[in-house]
């Protein structure tokens, strides 16, 4: 009986790892631990520099687009970003001299970070 219970436990753990449930649970747990710790601290994250604000907004947009909600819930307060995006997307694109990409299949905006990477790849002649 103990061996079959152990085998079942191993099979469930393998299935959770294979379909991503294990990683999601770990991310959720990290986010909840961070919230708990953040609630006990009175230390305020320093205001980000303009450069960091832009980088953080690019990361925030990327995390939201890819539905990394647990990571985003830790990233925003830890980085000192305001709860709502501080810089409109059009201004970010203008400041970075990039176009605003659109996912034609889903008719939704693609994170600007993708355009930044594409622009860098184009400038180096890499595909």
Short mmCIF file of N, CA and C in Angstrom, two decimals:
data_model
loop_
_atom_site.label_atom_id
_atom_site.label_comp_id
_atom_site.label_asym_id
_atom_site.label_seq_id
_atom_site.Cartn_x
_atom_site.Cartn_y
_atom_site.Cartn_z
N UNK A 1 0.82 -1.20 0.00
CA UNK A 1 0.00 0.00 0.00
C UNK A 1 0.86 1.26 0.00
N UNK A 2 1.93 1.27 0.81
CA UNK A 2 2.78 2.46 0.90
C UNK A 2 3.48 2.72 -0.42
N UNK A 3 3.90 1.65 -1.11
CA UNK A 3 4.59 1.83 -2.39
C UNK A 3 3.64 2.43 -3.42
N UNK A 4 2.39 1.98 -3.46
CA UNK A 4 1.45 2.51 -4.44
C UNK A 4 1.10 3.96 -4.13
N UNK A 5 1.03 4.32 -2.87
CA UNK A 5 0.77 5.71 -2.49
C UNK A 5 1.95 6.59 -2.88
N UNK A 6 3.15 6.07 -2.69
CA UNK A 6 4.35 6.81 -3.09
C UNK A 6 4.41 6.97 -4.61
N UNK A 7 4.04 5.91 -5.34
CA UNK A 7 4.01 5.98 -6.80
C UNK A 7 2.97 6.99 -7.28
N UNK A 8 1.82 7.01 -6.62
CA UNK A 8 0.77 7.98 -6.97
C UNK A 8 1.26 9.40 -6.71
N UNK A 9 1.91 9.58 -5.57
CA UNK A 9 2.47 10.89 -5.22
C UNK A 9 3.48 11.34 -6.27
N UNK A 10 4.36 10.44 -6.68
CA UNK A 10 5.36 10.76 -7.70
C UNK A 10 4.70 11.08 -9.04
N UNK A 11 3.67 10.31 -9.41
CA UNK A 11 2.98 10.54 -10.68
C UNK A 11 2.28 11.89 -10.69
N UNK A 12 1.65 12.24 -9.57
CA UNK A 12 0.98 13.55 -9.48
C UNK A 12 2.01 14.67 -9.55
N UNK A 13 3.12 14.52 -8.83
CA UNK A 13 4.17 15.55 -8.86
C UNK A 13 4.73 15.70 -10.27
N UNK A 14 4.95 14.58 -10.96
CA UNK A 14 5.46 14.65 -12.34
C UNK A 14 4.46 15.34 -13.27
N UNK A 15 3.17 15.02 -13.10
CA UNK A 15 2.13 15.64 -13.93
C UNK A 15 2.06 17.14 -13.67
N UNK A 16 2.13 17.53 -12.40
CA UNK A 16 2.10 18.96 -12.06
C UNK A 16 3.30 19.69 -12.66
N UNK A 17 4.44 19.05 -12.62
CA UNK A 17 5.63 19.68 -13.18
C UNK A 17 5.52 19.77 -14.71
N UNK A 18 5.00 18.72 -15.33
CA UNK A 18 4.91 18.69 -16.79
C UNK A 18 3.93 19.72 -17.34
N UNK A 19 2.82 19.97 -16.64
CA UNK A 19 1.82 20.90 -17.17
C UNK A 19 1.93 22.30 -16.58
N UNK A 20 2.98 22.56 -15.80
CA UNK A 20 3.23 23.91 -15.32
C UNK A 20 2.54 24.28 -14.02
N UNK A 21 1.74 23.39 -13.46
CA UNK A 21 1.03 23.71 -12.22
C UNK A 21 2.02 23.96 -11.09
N UNK A 22 3.05 23.16 -11.02
CA UNK A 22 4.04 23.30 -9.95
C UNK A 22 4.68 24.68 -9.97
N UNK A 23 5.05 25.17 -11.14
CA UNK A 23 5.66 26.49 -11.24
C UNK A 23 4.68 27.59 -10.86
N UNK A 24 3.41 27.43 -11.25
CA UNK A 24 2.40 28.43 -10.90
C UNK A 24 2.17 28.48 -9.40
N UNK A 25 2.14 27.32 -8.76
CA UNK A 25 1.95 27.26 -7.31
C UNK A 25 3.14 27.91 -6.61
N UNK A 26 4.35 27.62 -7.08
CA UNK A 26 5.54 28.24 -6.48
C UNK A 26 5.51 29.76 -6.65
N UNK A 27 5.11 30.23 -7.83
CA UNK A 27 5.04 31.68 -8.07
C UNK A 27 4.00 32.32 -7.17
N UNK A 28 2.85 31.68 -7.03
CA UNK A 28 1.79 32.19 -6.16
C UNK A 28 2.27 32.23 -4.72
N UNK A 29 2.95 31.20 -4.29
CA UNK A 29 3.47 31.15 -2.93
C UNK A 29 4.49 32.27 -2.69
N UNK A 30 5.39 32.48 -3.65
CA UNK A 30 6.36 33.58 -3.52
C UNK A 30 5.65 34.93 -3.42
N UNK A 31 4.63 35.12 -4.24
CA UNK A 31 3.88 36.38 -4.23
C UNK A 31 3.20 36.58 -2.88
N UNK A 32 2.61 35.53 -2.34
CA UNK A 32 1.93 35.64 -1.05
C UNK A 32 2.92 35.90 0.09
N UNK A 33 4.08 35.24 0.04
CA UNK A 33 5.11 35.49 1.05
C UNK A 33 5.59 36.93 0.97
N UNK A 34 5.79 37.43 -0.25
CA UNK A 34 6.21 38.81 -0.42
C UNK A 34 5.17 39.77 0.14
N UNK A 35 3.89 39.52 -0.14
CA UNK A 35 2.82 40.38 0.39
C UNK A 35 2.83 40.38 1.91
N UNK A 36 3.02 39.20 2.49
CA UNK A 36 3.06 39.09 3.94
C UNK A 36 4.23 39.87 4.51
N UNK A 37 5.41 39.70 3.92
CA UNK A 37 6.59 40.42 4.38
C UNK A 37 6.46 41.91 4.16
N UNK A 38 5.89 42.29 3.02
CA UNK A 38 5.72 43.71 2.71
C UNK A 38 4.78 44.37 3.72
N UNK A 39 3.78 43.64 4.16
CA UNK A 39 2.83 44.17 5.14
C UNK A 39 3.47 44.43 6.48
N UNK A 40 4.54 43.72 6.79
CA UNK A 40 5.22 43.88 8.07
C UNK A 40 6.34 44.91 8.03
N UNK A 41 6.67 45.42 6.85
CA UNK A 41 7.76 46.38 6.72
C UNK A 41 7.20 47.77 6.48
N UNK A 42 7.91 48.74 7.00
CA UNK A 42 7.52 50.13 6.76
C UNK A 42 8.49 50.79 5.79
N UNK A 43 9.47 50.03 5.30
CA UNK A 43 10.45 50.57 4.37
C UNK A 43 9.77 50.79 3.02
N UNK A 44 9.94 51.98 2.48
CA UNK A 44 9.36 52.32 1.19
C UNK A 44 10.46 52.23 0.14
N UNK A 45 10.14 51.58 -0.98
CA UNK A 45 11.12 51.47 -2.07
C UNK A 45 11.44 52.87 -2.58
N UNK A 46 12.71 53.12 -2.89
CA UNK A 46 13.06 54.45 -3.41
C UNK A 46 12.41 54.68 -4.77
N UNK A 47 12.13 55.93 -5.06
CA UNK A 47 11.54 56.27 -6.36
C UNK A 47 12.54 55.91 -7.45
N UNK A 48 12.08 55.20 -8.48
CA UNK A 48 13.00 54.81 -9.55
C UNK A 48 13.46 56.02 -10.37
N UNK A 49 14.66 55.93 -10.92
CA UNK A 49 15.16 56.97 -11.82
C UNK A 49 14.32 56.93 -13.09
N UNK A 50 14.44 57.95 -13.93
CA UNK A 50 13.68 57.97 -15.18
C UNK A 50 14.00 56.75 -16.04
N UNK A 51 15.28 56.40 -16.11
CA UNK A 51 15.69 55.23 -16.91
C UNK A 51 15.05 53.96 -16.35
N UNK A 52 15.11 53.80 -15.02
CA UNK A 52 14.50 52.62 -14.41
C UNK A 52 12.99 52.61 -14.57
N UNK A 53 12.39 53.78 -14.51
CA UNK A 53 10.94 53.87 -14.70
C UNK A 53 10.55 53.34 -16.08
N UNK A 54 11.30 53.73 -17.10
CA UNK A 54 11.03 53.26 -18.47
C UNK A 54 11.25 51.75 -18.56
N UNK A 55 12.36 51.27 -18.05
CA UNK A 55 12.65 49.83 -18.09
C UNK A 55 11.58 49.05 -17.35
N UNK A 56 11.22 49.54 -16.17
CA UNK A 56 10.20 48.85 -15.38
C UNK A 56 8.84 48.83 -16.07
N UNK A 57 8.51 49.91 -16.77
CA UNK A 57 7.24 49.94 -17.51
C UNK A 57 7.27 48.92 -18.65
N UNK A 58 8.42 48.78 -19.31
CA UNK A 58 8.54 47.77 -20.37
C UNK A 58 8.37 46.36 -19.79
N UNK A 59 8.97 46.14 -18.64
CA UNK A 59 8.86 44.83 -17.99
C UNK A 59 7.43 44.59 -17.53
N UNK A 60 6.80 45.62 -16.94
CA UNK A 60 5.42 45.47 -16.48
C UNK A 60 4.50 45.08 -17.64
N UNK A 61 4.65 45.78 -18.78
CA UNK A 61 3.82 45.50 -19.94
C UNK A 61 4.04 44.06 -20.43
N UNK A 62 5.30 43.63 -20.44
CA UNK A 62 5.65 42.27 -20.86
C UNK A 62 5.02 41.23 -19.92
N UNK A 63 5.14 41.45 -18.61
CA UNK A 63 4.58 40.52 -17.64
C UNK A 63 3.06 40.44 -17.77
N UNK A 64 2.42 41.58 -17.93
CA UNK A 64 0.96 41.61 -18.07
C UNK A 64 0.53 40.88 -19.36
N UNK A 65 1.21 41.15 -20.46
CA UNK A 65 0.88 40.53 -21.75
C UNK A 65 0.97 39.01 -21.67
N UNK A 66 2.00 38.52 -21.00
CA UNK A 66 2.23 37.08 -20.90
C UNK A 66 1.51 36.44 -19.72
N UNK A 67 0.69 37.23 -19.04
CA UNK A 67 -0.13 36.78 -17.92
C UNK A 67 0.69 36.19 -16.77
N UNK A 68 1.82 36.84 -16.48
CA UNK A 68 2.64 36.46 -15.34
C UNK A 68 2.16 37.27 -14.13
N UNK A 69 0.92 37.04 -13.73
CA UNK A 69 0.29 37.88 -12.72
C UNK A 69 0.95 37.79 -11.35
N UNK A 70 1.41 36.62 -10.97
CA UNK A 70 2.05 36.49 -9.67
C UNK A 70 3.39 37.23 -9.65
N UNK A 71 4.14 37.09 -10.72
CA UNK A 71 5.41 37.81 -10.83
C UNK A 71 5.16 39.30 -10.83
N UNK A 72 4.14 39.74 -11.55
CA UNK A 72 3.78 41.16 -11.62
C UNK A 72 3.38 41.68 -10.25
N UNK A 73 2.65 40.87 -9.48
CA UNK A 73 2.20 41.32 -8.16
C UNK A 73 3.36 41.52 -7.19
N UNK A 74 4.48 40.85 -7.43
CA UNK A 74 5.68 41.07 -6.63
C UNK A 74 6.52 42.19 -7.22
N UNK A 75 6.62 42.22 -8.54
CA UNK A 75 7.49 43.17 -9.23
C UNK A 75 7.09 44.63 -8.98
N UNK A 76 5.81 44.94 -9.10
CA UNK A 76 5.37 46.34 -9.02
C UNK A 76 5.74 46.97 -7.67
N UNK A 77 5.34 46.40 -6.55
CA UNK A 77 5.70 47.05 -5.29
C UNK A 77 7.20 47.00 -4.99
N UNK A 78 7.85 45.91 -5.37
CA UNK A 78 9.27 45.77 -5.08
C UNK A 78 10.10 46.77 -5.88
N UNK A 79 9.66 47.09 -7.09
CA UNK A 79 10.42 48.01 -7.94
C UNK A 79 10.09 49.48 -7.66
N UNK A 80 9.06 49.72 -6.86
CA UNK A 80 8.68 51.09 -6.56
C UNK A 80 7.82 51.72 -7.64
N UNK A 81 7.33 50.90 -8.58
CA UNK A 81 6.46 51.42 -9.64
C UNK A 81 5.10 51.80 -9.05
N UNK A 82 4.47 52.82 -9.62
CA UNK A 82 3.09 53.10 -9.20
C UNK A 82 2.18 51.94 -9.62
N UNK A 83 1.04 51.81 -8.96
CA UNK A 83 0.13 50.69 -9.27
C UNK A 83 -0.35 50.73 -10.71
N UNK A 84 -0.59 51.91 -11.24
CA UNK A 84 -0.99 52.06 -12.64
C UNK A 84 0.22 52.50 -13.45
N UNK A 85 0.30 52.10 -14.72
CA UNK A 85 1.45 52.53 -15.53
C UNK A 85 1.66 54.04 -15.46
N UNK A 86 2.91 54.43 -15.25
CA UNK A 86 3.25 55.84 -15.07
C UNK A 86 3.44 56.57 -16.39
N UNK A 87 3.79 55.83 -17.43
CA UNK A 87 4.08 56.44 -18.72
C UNK A 87 3.18 55.80 -19.77
N UNK A 88 2.38 56.60 -20.48
CA UNK A 88 1.55 56.02 -21.54
C UNK A 88 2.39 55.30 -22.59
N UNK A 89 1.84 54.25 -23.13
CA UNK A 89 2.53 53.41 -24.11
C UNK A 89 3.01 54.22 -25.32
N UNK A 90 2.20 55.14 -25.80
CA UNK A 90 2.59 55.94 -26.98
C UNK A 90 3.80 56.81 -26.68
N UNK A 91 3.87 57.33 -25.47
CA UNK A 91 5.03 58.16 -25.09
C UNK A 91 6.27 57.29 -24.96
N UNK A 92 6.12 56.10 -24.38
CA UNK A 92 7.26 55.17 -24.29
C UNK A 92 7.79 54.85 -25.68
N UNK A 93 6.89 54.54 -26.60
CA UNK A 93 7.31 54.20 -27.97
C UNK A 93 8.03 55.38 -28.62
N UNK A 94 7.50 56.59 -28.44
CA UNK A 94 8.15 57.78 -29.00
C UNK A 94 9.52 58.01 -28.38
N UNK A 95 9.60 57.91 -27.05
CA UNK A 95 10.88 58.12 -26.36
C UNK A 95 11.94 57.13 -26.80
N UNK A 96 11.52 55.90 -27.08
CA UNK A 96 12.46 54.85 -27.47
C UNK A 96 12.65 54.77 -28.99
N UNK A 97 11.91 55.61 -29.70
CA UNK A 97 11.99 55.64 -31.16
C UNK A 97 11.70 54.27 -31.78
N UNK A 98 10.62 53.67 -31.30
CA UNK A 98 10.19 52.37 -31.82
C UNK A 98 8.72 52.44 -32.20
N UNK A 99 8.31 51.52 -33.05
CA UNK A 99 6.91 51.47 -33.43
C UNK A 99 6.15 50.61 -32.41
N UNK A 100 4.86 50.84 -32.33
CA UNK A 100 4.02 50.05 -31.44
C UNK A 100 3.58 48.78 -32.16
N UNK A 101 4.09 47.62 -31.77
CA UNK A 101 3.74 46.38 -32.46
C UNK A 101 2.32 45.93 -32.13
N UNK A 102 1.69 45.29 -33.10
CA UNK A 102 0.34 44.75 -32.92
C UNK A 102 0.36 43.27 -33.30
N UNK A 103 -0.29 42.45 -32.49
CA UNK A 103 -0.46 41.03 -32.80
C UNK A 103 -1.64 40.93 -33.76
N UNK A 104 -1.35 40.73 -35.03
CA UNK A 104 -2.39 40.72 -36.05
C UNK A 104 -3.37 39.57 -35.87
N UNK A 105 -2.91 38.46 -35.32
CA UNK A 105 -3.80 37.32 -35.11
C UNK A 105 -4.87 37.62 -34.06
N UNK A 106 -4.49 38.36 -33.04
CA UNK A 106 -5.41 38.65 -31.93
C UNK A 106 -5.82 40.11 -31.87
N UNK A 107 -5.30 40.93 -32.78
CA UNK A 107 -5.62 42.35 -32.84
C UNK A 107 -5.44 43.03 -31.48
N UNK A 108 -4.31 42.77 -30.87
CA UNK A 108 -4.01 43.42 -29.59
C UNK A 108 -2.56 43.88 -29.60
N UNK A 109 -2.26 44.90 -28.82
CA UNK A 109 -0.88 45.40 -28.79
C UNK A 109 0.08 44.36 -28.21
N UNK A 110 1.24 44.28 -28.80
CA UNK A 110 2.32 43.42 -28.30
C UNK A 110 3.22 44.32 -27.46
N UNK A 111 3.81 43.79 -26.39
CA UNK A 111 4.68 44.63 -25.55
C UNK A 111 5.78 45.33 -26.35
N UNK A 112 6.05 46.56 -25.98
CA UNK A 112 7.08 47.35 -26.64
C UNK A 112 8.45 46.69 -26.54
N UNK A 113 8.65 45.91 -25.50
CA UNK A 113 9.92 45.23 -25.32
C UNK A 113 10.26 44.35 -26.53
N UNK A 114 9.26 43.80 -27.17
CA UNK A 114 9.50 43.01 -28.38
C UNK A 114 10.08 43.88 -29.49
N UNK A 115 9.58 45.10 -29.62
CA UNK A 115 10.12 46.01 -30.64
C UNK A 115 11.54 46.44 -30.31
N UNK A 116 11.81 46.63 -29.03
CA UNK A 116 13.18 46.99 -28.61
C UNK A 116 14.14 45.88 -29.01
N UNK A 117 13.77 44.65 -28.71
CA UNK A 117 14.63 43.51 -29.06
C UNK A 117 14.78 43.39 -30.57
N UNK A 118 13.68 43.54 -31.31
CA UNK A 118 13.74 43.44 -32.77
C UNK A 118 14.63 44.54 -33.34
N UNK A 119 14.53 45.74 -32.81
CA UNK A 119 15.35 46.85 -33.29
C UNK A 119 16.84 46.56 -33.05
N UNK A 120 17.16 46.01 -31.90
CA UNK A 120 18.55 45.65 -31.61
C UNK A 120 19.04 44.54 -32.54
N UNK A 121 18.20 43.55 -32.77
CA UNK A 121 18.59 42.47 -33.69
C UNK A 121 18.78 43.00 -35.10
N UNK A 122 17.89 43.89 -35.54
CA UNK A 122 18.02 44.47 -36.88
C UNK A 122 19.31 45.27 -37.01
N UNK A 123 19.68 45.98 -35.95
CA UNK A 123 20.88 46.82 -36.02
C UNK A 123 22.17 45.99 -36.06
N UNK A 124 22.08 44.76 -35.59
CA UNK A 124 23.27 43.89 -35.62
C UNK A 124 23.26 42.98 -36.84
N UNK A 125 22.18 43.04 -37.62
CA UNK A 125 22.09 42.20 -38.80
C UNK A 125 21.72 40.77 -38.51
N UNK A 126 21.25 40.51 -37.29
CA UNK A 126 20.85 39.15 -36.92
C UNK A 126 19.36 38.97 -37.14
N UNK A 127 18.93 37.76 -37.46
CA UNK A 127 17.49 37.49 -37.70
C UNK A 127 16.68 37.51 -36.42
#
